mmCIF file of C-alpha atoms and ligand atoms in Angstrom:
data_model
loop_
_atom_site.group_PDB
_atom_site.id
_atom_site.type_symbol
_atom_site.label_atom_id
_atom_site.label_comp_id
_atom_site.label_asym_id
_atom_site.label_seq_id
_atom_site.Cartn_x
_atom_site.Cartn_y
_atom_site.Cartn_z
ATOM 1 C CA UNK S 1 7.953 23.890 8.189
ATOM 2 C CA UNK S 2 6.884 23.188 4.852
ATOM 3 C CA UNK S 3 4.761 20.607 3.761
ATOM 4 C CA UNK S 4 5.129 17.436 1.823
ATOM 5 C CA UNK S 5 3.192 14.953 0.388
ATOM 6 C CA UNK S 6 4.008 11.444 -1.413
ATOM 7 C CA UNK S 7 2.490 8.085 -2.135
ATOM 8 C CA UNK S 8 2.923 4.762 -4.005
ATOM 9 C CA UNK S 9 0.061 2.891 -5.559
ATOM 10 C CA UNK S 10 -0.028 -0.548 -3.595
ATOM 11 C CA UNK S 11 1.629 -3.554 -4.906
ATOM 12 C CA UNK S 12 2.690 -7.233 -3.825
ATOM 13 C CA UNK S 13 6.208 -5.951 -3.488
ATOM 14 C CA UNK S 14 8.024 -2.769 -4.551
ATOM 15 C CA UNK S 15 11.157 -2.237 -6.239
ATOM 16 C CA UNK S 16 14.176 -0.391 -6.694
ATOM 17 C CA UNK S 17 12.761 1.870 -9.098
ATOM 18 C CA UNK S 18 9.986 2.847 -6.321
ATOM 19 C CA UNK S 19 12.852 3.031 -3.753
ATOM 20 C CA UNK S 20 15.302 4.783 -5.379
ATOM 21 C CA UNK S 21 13.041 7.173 -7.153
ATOM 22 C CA UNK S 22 10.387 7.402 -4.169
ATOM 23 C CA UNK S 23 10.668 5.940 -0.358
ATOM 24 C CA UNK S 24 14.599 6.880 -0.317
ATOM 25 C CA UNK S 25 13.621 10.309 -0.399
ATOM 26 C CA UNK S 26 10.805 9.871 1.991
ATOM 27 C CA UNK S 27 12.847 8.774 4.503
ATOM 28 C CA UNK S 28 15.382 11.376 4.379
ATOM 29 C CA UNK S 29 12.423 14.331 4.167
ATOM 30 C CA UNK S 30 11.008 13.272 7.378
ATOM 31 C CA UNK S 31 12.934 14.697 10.079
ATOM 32 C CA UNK S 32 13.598 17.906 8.161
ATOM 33 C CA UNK S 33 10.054 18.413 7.059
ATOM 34 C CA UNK S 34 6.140 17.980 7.820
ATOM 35 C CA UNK S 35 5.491 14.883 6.008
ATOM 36 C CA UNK S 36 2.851 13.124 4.736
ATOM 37 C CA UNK S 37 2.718 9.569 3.228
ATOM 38 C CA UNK S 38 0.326 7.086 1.776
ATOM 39 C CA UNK S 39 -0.987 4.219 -0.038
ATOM 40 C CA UNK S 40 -2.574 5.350 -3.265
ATOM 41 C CA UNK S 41 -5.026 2.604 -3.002
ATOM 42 C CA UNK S 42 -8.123 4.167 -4.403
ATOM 43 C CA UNK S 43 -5.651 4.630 -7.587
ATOM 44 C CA UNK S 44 -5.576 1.053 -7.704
ATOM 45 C CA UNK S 45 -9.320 0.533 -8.384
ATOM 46 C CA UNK S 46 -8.802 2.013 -11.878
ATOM 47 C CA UNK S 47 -7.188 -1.704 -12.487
ATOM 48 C CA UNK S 48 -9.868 -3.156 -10.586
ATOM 49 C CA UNK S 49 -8.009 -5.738 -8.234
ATOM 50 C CA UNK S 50 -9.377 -8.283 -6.618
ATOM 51 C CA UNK S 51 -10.958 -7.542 -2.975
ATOM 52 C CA UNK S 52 -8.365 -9.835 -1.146
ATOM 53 C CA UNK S 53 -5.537 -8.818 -3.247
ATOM 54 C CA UNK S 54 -5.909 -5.087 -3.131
ATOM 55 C CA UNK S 55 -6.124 -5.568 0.934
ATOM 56 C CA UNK S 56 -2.953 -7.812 1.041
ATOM 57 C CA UNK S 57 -1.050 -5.081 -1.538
ATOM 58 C CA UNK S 58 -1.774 -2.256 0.569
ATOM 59 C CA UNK S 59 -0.508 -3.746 3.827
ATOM 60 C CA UNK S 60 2.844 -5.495 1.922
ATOM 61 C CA UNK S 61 2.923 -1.484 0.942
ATOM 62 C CA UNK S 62 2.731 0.117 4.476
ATOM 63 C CA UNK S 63 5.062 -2.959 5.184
ATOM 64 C CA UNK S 64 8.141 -2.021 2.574
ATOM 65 C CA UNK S 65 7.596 1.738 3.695
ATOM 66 C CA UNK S 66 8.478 0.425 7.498
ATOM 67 C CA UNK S 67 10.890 -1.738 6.015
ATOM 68 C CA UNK S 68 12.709 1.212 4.045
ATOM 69 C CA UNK S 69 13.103 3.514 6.845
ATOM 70 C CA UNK S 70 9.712 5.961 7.513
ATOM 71 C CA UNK S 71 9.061 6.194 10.796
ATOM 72 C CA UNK S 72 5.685 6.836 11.986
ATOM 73 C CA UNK S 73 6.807 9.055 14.634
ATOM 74 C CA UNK S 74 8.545 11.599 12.239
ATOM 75 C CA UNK S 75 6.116 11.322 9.502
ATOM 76 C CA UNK S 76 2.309 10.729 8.613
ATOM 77 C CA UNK S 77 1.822 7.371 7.139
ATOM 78 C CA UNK S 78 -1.596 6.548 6.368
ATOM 79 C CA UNK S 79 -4.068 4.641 3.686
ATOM 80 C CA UNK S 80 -5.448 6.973 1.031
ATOM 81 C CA UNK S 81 -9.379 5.165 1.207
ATOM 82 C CA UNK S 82 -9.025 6.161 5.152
ATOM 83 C CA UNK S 83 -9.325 10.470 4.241
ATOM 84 C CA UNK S 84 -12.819 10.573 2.975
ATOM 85 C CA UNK S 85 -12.051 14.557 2.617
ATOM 86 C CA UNK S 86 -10.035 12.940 -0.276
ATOM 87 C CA UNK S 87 -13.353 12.003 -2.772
ATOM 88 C CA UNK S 88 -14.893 14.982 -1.415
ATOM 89 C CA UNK S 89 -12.241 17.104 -2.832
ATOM 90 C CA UNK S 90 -11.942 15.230 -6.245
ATOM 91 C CA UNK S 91 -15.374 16.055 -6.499
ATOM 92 C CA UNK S 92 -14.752 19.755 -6.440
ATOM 93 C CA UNK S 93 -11.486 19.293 -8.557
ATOM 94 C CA UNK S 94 -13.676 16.784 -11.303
ATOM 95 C CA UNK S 95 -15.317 20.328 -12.003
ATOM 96 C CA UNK S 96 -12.252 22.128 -12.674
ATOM 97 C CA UNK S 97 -10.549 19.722 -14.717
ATOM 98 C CA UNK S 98 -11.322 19.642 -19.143
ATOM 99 C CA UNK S 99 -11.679 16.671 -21.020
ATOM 100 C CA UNK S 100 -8.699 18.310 -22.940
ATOM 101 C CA UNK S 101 -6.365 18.470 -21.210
ATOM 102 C CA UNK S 102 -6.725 15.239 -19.455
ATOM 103 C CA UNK S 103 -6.699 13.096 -22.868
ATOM 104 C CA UNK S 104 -3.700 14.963 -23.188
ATOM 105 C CA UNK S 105 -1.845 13.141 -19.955
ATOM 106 C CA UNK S 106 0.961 10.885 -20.847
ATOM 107 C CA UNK S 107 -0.044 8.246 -18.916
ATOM 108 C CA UNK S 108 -3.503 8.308 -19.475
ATOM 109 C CA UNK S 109 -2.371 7.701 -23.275
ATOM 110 C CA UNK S 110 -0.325 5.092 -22.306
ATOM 111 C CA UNK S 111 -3.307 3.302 -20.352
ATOM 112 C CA UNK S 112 -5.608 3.202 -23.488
ATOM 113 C CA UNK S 113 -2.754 1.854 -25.240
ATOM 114 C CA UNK S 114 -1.862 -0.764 -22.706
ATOM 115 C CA UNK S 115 -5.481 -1.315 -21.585
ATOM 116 C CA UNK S 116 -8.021 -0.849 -24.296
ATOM 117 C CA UNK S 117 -10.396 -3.045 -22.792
ATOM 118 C CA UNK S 118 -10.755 -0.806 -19.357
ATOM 119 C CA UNK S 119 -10.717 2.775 -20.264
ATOM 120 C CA UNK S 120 -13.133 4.034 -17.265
ATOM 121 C CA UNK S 121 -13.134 7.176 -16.350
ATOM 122 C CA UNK S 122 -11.686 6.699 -13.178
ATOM 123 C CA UNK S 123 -8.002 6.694 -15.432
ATOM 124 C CA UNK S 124 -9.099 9.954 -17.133
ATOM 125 C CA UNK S 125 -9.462 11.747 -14.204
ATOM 126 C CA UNK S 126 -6.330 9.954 -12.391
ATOM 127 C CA UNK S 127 -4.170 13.168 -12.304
ATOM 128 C CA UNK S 128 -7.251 14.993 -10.752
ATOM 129 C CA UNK S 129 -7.080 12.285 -7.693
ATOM 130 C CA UNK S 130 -3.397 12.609 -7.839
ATOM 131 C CA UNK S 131 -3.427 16.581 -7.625
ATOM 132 C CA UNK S 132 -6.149 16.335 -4.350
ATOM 133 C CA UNK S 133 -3.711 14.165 -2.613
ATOM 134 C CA UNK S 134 -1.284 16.399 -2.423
ATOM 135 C CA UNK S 135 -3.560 19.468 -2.347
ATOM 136 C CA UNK S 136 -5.614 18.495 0.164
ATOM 137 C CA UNK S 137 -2.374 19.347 3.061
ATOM 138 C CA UNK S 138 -1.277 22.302 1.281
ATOM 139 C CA UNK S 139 1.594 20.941 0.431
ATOM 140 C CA UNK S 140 4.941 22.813 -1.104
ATOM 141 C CA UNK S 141 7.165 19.802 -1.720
ATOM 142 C CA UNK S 142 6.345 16.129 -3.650
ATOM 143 C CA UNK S 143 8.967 13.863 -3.848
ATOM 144 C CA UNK S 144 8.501 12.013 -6.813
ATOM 145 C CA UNK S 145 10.007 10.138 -9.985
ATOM 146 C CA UNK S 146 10.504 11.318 -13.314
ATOM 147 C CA UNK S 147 7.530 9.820 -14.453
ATOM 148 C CA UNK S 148 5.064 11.745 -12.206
ATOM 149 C CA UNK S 149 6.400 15.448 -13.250
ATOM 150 C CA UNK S 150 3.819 15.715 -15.665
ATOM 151 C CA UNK S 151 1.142 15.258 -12.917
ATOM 152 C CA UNK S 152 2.377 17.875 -10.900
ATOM 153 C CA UNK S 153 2.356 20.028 -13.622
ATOM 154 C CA UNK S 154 -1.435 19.141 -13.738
ATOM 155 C CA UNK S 155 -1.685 19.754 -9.949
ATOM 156 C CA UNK S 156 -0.245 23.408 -10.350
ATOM 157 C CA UNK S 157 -2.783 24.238 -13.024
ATOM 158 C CA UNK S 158 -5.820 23.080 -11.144
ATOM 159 C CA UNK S 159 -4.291 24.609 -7.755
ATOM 160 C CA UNK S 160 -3.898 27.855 -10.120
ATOM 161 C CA UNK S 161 -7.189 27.592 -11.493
ATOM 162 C CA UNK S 162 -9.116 27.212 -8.070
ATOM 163 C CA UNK S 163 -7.155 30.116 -6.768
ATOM 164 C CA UNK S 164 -8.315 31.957 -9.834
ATOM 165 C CA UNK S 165 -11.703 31.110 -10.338
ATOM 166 C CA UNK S 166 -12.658 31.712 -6.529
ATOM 167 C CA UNK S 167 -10.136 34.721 -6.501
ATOM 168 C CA UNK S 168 -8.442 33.815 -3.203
ATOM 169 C CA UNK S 169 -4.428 32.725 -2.956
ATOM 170 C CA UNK S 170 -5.044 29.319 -1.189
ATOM 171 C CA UNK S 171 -3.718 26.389 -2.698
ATOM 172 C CA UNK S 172 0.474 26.875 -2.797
ATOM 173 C CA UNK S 173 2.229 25.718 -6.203
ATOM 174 C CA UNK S 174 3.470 22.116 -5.492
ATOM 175 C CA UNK S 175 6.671 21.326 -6.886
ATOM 176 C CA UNK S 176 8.675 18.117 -7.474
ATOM 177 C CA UNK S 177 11.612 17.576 -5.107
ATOM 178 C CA UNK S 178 14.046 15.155 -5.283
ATOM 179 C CA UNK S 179 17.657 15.547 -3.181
ATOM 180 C CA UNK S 180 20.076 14.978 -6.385
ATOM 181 C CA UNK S 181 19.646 17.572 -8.930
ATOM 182 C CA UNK S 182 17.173 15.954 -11.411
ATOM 183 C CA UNK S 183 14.126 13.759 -10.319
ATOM 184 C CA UNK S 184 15.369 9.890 -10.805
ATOM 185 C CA UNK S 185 14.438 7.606 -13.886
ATOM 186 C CA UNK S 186 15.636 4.128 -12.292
ATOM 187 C CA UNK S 187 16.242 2.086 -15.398
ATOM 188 C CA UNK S 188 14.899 -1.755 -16.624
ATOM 189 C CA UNK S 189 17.241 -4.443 -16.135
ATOM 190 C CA UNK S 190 16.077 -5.237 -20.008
ATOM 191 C CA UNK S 191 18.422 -2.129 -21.235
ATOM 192 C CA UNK S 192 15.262 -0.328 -22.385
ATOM 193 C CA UNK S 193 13.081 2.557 -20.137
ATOM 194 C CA UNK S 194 12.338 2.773 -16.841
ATOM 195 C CA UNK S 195 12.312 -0.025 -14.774
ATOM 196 C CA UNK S 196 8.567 -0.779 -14.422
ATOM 197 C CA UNK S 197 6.759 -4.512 -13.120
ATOM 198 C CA UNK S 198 4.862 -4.510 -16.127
ATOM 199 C CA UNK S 199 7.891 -5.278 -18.470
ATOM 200 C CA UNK S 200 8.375 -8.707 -16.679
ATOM 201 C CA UNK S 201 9.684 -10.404 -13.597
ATOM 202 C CA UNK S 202 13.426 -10.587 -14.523
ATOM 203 C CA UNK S 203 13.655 -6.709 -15.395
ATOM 204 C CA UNK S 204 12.992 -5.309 -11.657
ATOM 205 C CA UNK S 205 14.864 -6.151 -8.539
ATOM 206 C CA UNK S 206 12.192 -6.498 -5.753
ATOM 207 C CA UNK S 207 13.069 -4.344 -2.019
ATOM 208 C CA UNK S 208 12.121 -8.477 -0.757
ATOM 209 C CA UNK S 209 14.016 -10.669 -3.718
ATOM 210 C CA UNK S 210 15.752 -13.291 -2.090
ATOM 211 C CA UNK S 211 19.796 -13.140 -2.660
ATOM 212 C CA UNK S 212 20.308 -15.985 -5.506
ATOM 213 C CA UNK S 213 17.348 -14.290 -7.846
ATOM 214 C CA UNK S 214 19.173 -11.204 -7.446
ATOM 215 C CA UNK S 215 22.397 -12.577 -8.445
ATOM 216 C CA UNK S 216 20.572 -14.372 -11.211
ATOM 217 C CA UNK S 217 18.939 -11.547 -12.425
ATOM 218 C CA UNK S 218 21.846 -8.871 -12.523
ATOM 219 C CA UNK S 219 24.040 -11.144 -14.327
ATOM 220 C CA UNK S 220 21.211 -11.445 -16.854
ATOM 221 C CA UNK S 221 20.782 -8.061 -17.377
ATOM 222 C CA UNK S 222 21.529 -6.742 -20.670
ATOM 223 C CA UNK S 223 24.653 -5.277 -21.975
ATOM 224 C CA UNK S 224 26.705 -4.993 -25.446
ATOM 225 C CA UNK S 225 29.397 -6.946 -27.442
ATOM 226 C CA UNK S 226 32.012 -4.564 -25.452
ATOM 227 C CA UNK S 227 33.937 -1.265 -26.194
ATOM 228 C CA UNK S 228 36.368 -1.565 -29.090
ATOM 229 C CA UNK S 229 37.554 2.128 -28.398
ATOM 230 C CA UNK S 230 39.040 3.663 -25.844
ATOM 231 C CA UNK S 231 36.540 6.272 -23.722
ATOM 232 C CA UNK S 232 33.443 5.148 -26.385
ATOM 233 C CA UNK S 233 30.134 6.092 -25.612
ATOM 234 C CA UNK S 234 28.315 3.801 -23.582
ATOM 235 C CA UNK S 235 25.895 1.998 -24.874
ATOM 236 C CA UNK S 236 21.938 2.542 -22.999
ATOM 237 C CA UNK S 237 22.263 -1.131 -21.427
ATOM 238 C CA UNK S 238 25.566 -0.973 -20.222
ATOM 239 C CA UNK S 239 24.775 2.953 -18.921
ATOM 240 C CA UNK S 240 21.805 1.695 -17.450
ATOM 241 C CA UNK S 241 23.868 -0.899 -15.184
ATOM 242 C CA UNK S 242 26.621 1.935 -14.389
ATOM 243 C CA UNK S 243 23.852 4.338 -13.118
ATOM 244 C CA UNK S 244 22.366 1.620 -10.762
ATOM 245 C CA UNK S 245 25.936 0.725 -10.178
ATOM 246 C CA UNK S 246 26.614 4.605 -9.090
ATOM 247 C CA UNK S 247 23.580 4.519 -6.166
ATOM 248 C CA UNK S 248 24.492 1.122 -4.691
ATOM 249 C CA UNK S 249 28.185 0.571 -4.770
ATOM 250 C CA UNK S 250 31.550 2.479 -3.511
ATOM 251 C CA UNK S 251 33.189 5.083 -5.456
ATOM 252 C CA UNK S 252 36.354 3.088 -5.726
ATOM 253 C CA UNK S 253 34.210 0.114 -7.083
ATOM 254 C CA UNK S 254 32.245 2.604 -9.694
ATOM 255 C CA UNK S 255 35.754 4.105 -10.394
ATOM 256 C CA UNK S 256 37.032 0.584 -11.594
ATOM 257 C CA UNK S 257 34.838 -0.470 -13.439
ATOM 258 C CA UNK S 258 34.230 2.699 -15.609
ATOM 259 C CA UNK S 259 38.144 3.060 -16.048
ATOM 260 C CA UNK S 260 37.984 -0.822 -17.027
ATOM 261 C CA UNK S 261 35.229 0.520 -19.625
ATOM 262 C CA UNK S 262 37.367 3.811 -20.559
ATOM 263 C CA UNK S 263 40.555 1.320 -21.077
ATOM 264 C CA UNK S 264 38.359 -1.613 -23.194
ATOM 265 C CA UNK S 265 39.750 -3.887 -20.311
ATOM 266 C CA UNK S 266 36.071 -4.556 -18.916
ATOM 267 C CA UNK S 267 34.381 -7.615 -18.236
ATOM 268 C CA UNK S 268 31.034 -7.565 -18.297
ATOM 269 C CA UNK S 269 30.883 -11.082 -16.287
ATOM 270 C CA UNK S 270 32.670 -9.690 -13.508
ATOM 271 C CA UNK S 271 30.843 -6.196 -13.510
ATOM 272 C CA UNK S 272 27.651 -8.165 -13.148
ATOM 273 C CA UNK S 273 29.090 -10.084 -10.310
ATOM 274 C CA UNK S 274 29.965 -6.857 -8.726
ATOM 275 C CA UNK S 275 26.753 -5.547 -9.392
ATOM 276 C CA UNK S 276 25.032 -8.952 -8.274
ATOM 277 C CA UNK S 277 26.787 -8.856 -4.492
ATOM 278 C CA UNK S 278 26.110 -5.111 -3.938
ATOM 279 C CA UNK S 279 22.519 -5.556 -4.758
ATOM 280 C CA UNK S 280 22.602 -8.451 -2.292
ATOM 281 C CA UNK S 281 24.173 -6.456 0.300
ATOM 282 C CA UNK S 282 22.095 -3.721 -0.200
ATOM 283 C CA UNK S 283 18.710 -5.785 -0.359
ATOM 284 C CA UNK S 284 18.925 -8.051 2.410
ATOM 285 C CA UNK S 285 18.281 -6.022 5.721
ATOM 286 C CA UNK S 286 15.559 -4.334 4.119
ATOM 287 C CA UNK S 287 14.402 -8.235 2.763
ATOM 288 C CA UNK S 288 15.495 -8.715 6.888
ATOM 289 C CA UNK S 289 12.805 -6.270 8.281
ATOM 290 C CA UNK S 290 9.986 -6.883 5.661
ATOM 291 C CA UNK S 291 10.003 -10.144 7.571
ATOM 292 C CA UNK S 292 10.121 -8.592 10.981
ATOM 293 C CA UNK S 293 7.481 -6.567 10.597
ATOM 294 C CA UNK S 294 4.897 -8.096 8.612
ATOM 295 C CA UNK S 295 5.384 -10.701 12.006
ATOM 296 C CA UNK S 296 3.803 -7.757 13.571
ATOM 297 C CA UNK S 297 0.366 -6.893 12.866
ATOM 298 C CA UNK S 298 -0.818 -5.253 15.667
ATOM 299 C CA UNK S 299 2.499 -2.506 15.045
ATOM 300 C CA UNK S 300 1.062 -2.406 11.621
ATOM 301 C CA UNK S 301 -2.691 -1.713 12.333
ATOM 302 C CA UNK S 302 -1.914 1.292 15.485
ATOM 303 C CA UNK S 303 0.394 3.034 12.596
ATOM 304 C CA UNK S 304 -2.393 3.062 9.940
ATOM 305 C CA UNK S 305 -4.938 4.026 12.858
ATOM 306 C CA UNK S 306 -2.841 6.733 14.048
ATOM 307 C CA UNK S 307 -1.554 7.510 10.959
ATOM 308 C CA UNK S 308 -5.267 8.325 9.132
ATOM 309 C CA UNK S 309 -6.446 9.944 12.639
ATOM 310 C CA UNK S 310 -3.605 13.071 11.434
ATOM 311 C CA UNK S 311 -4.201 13.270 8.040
ATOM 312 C CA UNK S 312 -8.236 13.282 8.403
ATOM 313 C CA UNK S 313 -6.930 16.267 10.934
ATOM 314 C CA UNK S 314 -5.198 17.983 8.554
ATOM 315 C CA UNK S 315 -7.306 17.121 5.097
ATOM 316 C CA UNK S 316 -10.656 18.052 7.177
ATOM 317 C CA UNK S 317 -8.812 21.443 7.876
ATOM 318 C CA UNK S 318 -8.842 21.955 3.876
ATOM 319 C CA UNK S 319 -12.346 20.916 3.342
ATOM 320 C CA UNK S 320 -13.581 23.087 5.615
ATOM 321 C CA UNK S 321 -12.325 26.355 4.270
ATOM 322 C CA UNK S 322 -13.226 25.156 0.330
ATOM 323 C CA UNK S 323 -16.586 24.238 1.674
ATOM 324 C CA UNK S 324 -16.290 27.913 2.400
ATOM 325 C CA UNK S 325 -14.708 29.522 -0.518
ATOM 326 C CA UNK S 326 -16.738 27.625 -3.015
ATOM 327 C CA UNK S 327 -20.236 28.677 -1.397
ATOM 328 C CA UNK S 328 -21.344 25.679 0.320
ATOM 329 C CA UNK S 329 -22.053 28.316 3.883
ATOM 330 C CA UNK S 330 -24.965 28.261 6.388
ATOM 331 C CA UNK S 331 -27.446 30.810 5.682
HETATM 332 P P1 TYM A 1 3.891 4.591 -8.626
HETATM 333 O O1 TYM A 1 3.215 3.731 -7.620
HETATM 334 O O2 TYM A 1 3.903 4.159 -10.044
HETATM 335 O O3 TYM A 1 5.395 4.822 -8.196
HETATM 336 C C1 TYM A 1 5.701 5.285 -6.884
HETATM 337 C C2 TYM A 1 6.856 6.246 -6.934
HETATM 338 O O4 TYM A 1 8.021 5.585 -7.433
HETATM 339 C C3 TYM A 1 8.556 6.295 -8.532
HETATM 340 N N1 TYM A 1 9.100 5.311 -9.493
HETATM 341 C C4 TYM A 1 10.262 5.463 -10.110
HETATM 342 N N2 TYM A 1 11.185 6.435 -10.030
HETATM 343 C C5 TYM A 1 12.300 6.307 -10.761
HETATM 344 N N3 TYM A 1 12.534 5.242 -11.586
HETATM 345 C C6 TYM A 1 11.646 4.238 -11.695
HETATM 346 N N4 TYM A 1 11.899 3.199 -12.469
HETATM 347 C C7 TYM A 1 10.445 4.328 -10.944
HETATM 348 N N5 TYM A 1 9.341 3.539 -10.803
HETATM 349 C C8 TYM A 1 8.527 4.162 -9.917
HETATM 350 C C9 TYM A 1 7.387 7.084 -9.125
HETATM 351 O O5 TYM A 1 7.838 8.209 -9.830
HETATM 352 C C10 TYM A 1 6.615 7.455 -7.879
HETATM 353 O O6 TYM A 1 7.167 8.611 -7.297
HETATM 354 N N6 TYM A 1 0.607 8.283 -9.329
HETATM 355 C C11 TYM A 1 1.633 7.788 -8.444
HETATM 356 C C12 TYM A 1 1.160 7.569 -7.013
HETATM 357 C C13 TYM A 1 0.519 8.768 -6.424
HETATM 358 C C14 TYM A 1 1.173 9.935 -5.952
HETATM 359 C C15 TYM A 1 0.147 10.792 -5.481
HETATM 360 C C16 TYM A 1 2.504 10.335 -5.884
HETATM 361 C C17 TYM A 1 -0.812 8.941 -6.227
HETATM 362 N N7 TYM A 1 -1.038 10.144 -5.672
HETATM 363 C C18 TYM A 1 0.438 12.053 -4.936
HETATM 364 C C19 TYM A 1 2.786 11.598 -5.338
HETATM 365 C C20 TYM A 1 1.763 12.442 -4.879
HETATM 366 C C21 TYM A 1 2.127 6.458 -8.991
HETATM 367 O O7 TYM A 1 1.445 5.783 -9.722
HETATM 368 O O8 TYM A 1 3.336 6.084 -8.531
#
């Protein structure tokens, strides 16, 4: 069965973007595949949170993942600071990576745009951590967002490279999976990118958002002055709201609405409204069992337990036979 690896870097609360590009396909991969899932939270510490924060993100994390569907029976679910064959490996993989190519990284550009206070090293080398995560089971399949195919581009190389270097065929090429033909950009509320908590509050809809802020916040979401023509090209605002439109409602509602665009007839108050109750609908039992579970905290700490015991089983596996390939052997 092959092999898949995923995580999420932990946050007070997740959102749809997360979801829909993410933990939706998590939860469908885990009865077909061998699955493993964490918290990224040693990906985290490039930001450096504070102590009690970064504890109470990780477990609101493990909590959403519950909440969304994983099931710790089907699949591995574990905290990423609870492998130590995880560091070990970045070691290795620090040696194999060039300064080149990892000033090169999208998002590492991004960070010493967005941060230019806090450009550690610890961000430079983020897609090297990122690539040993999923490396370090062997895996075949990461289900990811658009946003992340650039690391796993970076994870093939270095898998490539070790194979090369050391002339054995271990590592297998990861590649990017995602159920629907292209991997999912879930877009901003705002009308502009992807929809991201670091463009502001009212731009995400949170997997916990209570029903009124979601109604609130769809029917501020931005949109146009309207078509004039018939079957005119949608603006990127009002496409954004049809493409979240298209994962949570019907057919028949989708249908409507874009014929209502097609014909000019649309109004944008009412598609909001639309919008606003099938986000509610489709929020609250997930809103239902974040509250369940995080009631639970001895369910919470036995799947984290068991859930590191496997993946130290399988991670240790790895180490062991680098340890070997690379030279570190018993004389
Ligand atoms: P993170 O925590 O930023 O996001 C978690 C997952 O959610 C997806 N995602 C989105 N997809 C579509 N549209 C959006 N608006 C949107 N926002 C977030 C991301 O693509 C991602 O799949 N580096 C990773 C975490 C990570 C990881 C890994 C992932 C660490 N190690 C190994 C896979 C394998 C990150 O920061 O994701």
């Amino acid at each position: 069965m092959d092999i898949v690896v995923s995580g999420v870097r932990p946050t007070n609360r997740q959102h749809i973007g997360n979801y829909f590009g993410a933990v939706k396909n998590f939860v469908e991969m885990q009865s077909q595949y061998n699955c493993y899932f964490f918290v990224a939270d040693y990906h985290s510490l490039t930001t450096h949170p504070h102590p009690a924060d970064l504890s109470a993100n990780v477990r609101q994390t493990v909590i959403e993942y519950l909440a969304c569907g994983l099931d710790p029976e089907k699949c591995v679910l574990y905290r990423q600071s609870d492998v130590p064959q995880i560091p070990e490996l970045y070691l290795v993989f620090n040696m194999l990576a060039y300064l080149g190519e990892l000033e090169r990284a999208a998002t590492f550009k991004e960070k010493v745009r967005s941060q230019p206070d806090n450009v550690n090293a610890g961000l430079l080398t983020y897609p090297v951590l990122m690539a040993v995560d999923i490396i370090v089971h062997r895996a075949l399949k990461v289900p990811v967002g658009k946003d992340q195919l650039q690391h796993l581009e970076m994870t093939r190389t270095f898998a490539n490279r070790f194979n090369h270097l050391y002339g054995v065929e271990y590592f297998p090429e990861p590649q990017a999976f995602s159920f629907s033909e292209k991997s999912a950009s879930i877009p901003s509320l705002d009308g502009e990118g992807k929809m991201s908590k670091s463009k502001g509050e009212s731009t995400v809809i949170y997997l916990d958002d209570d029903s009124d802020t979601i109604r609130k916040k769809m029917m501020r979401a931005k949109t146009d002055t309207g078509p004039t023509e018939p079957n005119s090209v949608k603006s990127q605002s009002v496409q954004n709201l049809f493409d979240i439109m298209q994962l949570i409602s019907s057919q028949d509602t989708y249908n409507f609405f874009n014929e209502s665009f097609n014909n000019c007839t649309i109004r944008y108050g009412d598609f909001k409204k639309q919008l606003g109750e099938d986000m509610v609908k489709f929020i609250e039992p997930i809103r239902e069992r974040i509250k369940e579970i995080s009631a639970n905290e001895a369910y919470i700490n036995k799947v984290l337990n068991e859930g590191g015991e496997k993946a130290r089983l399988s991670a240790s596996k790895t180490l062991n036979d680098v340890r070997e390939i690379i030279g570190f052997r018993k004389f």
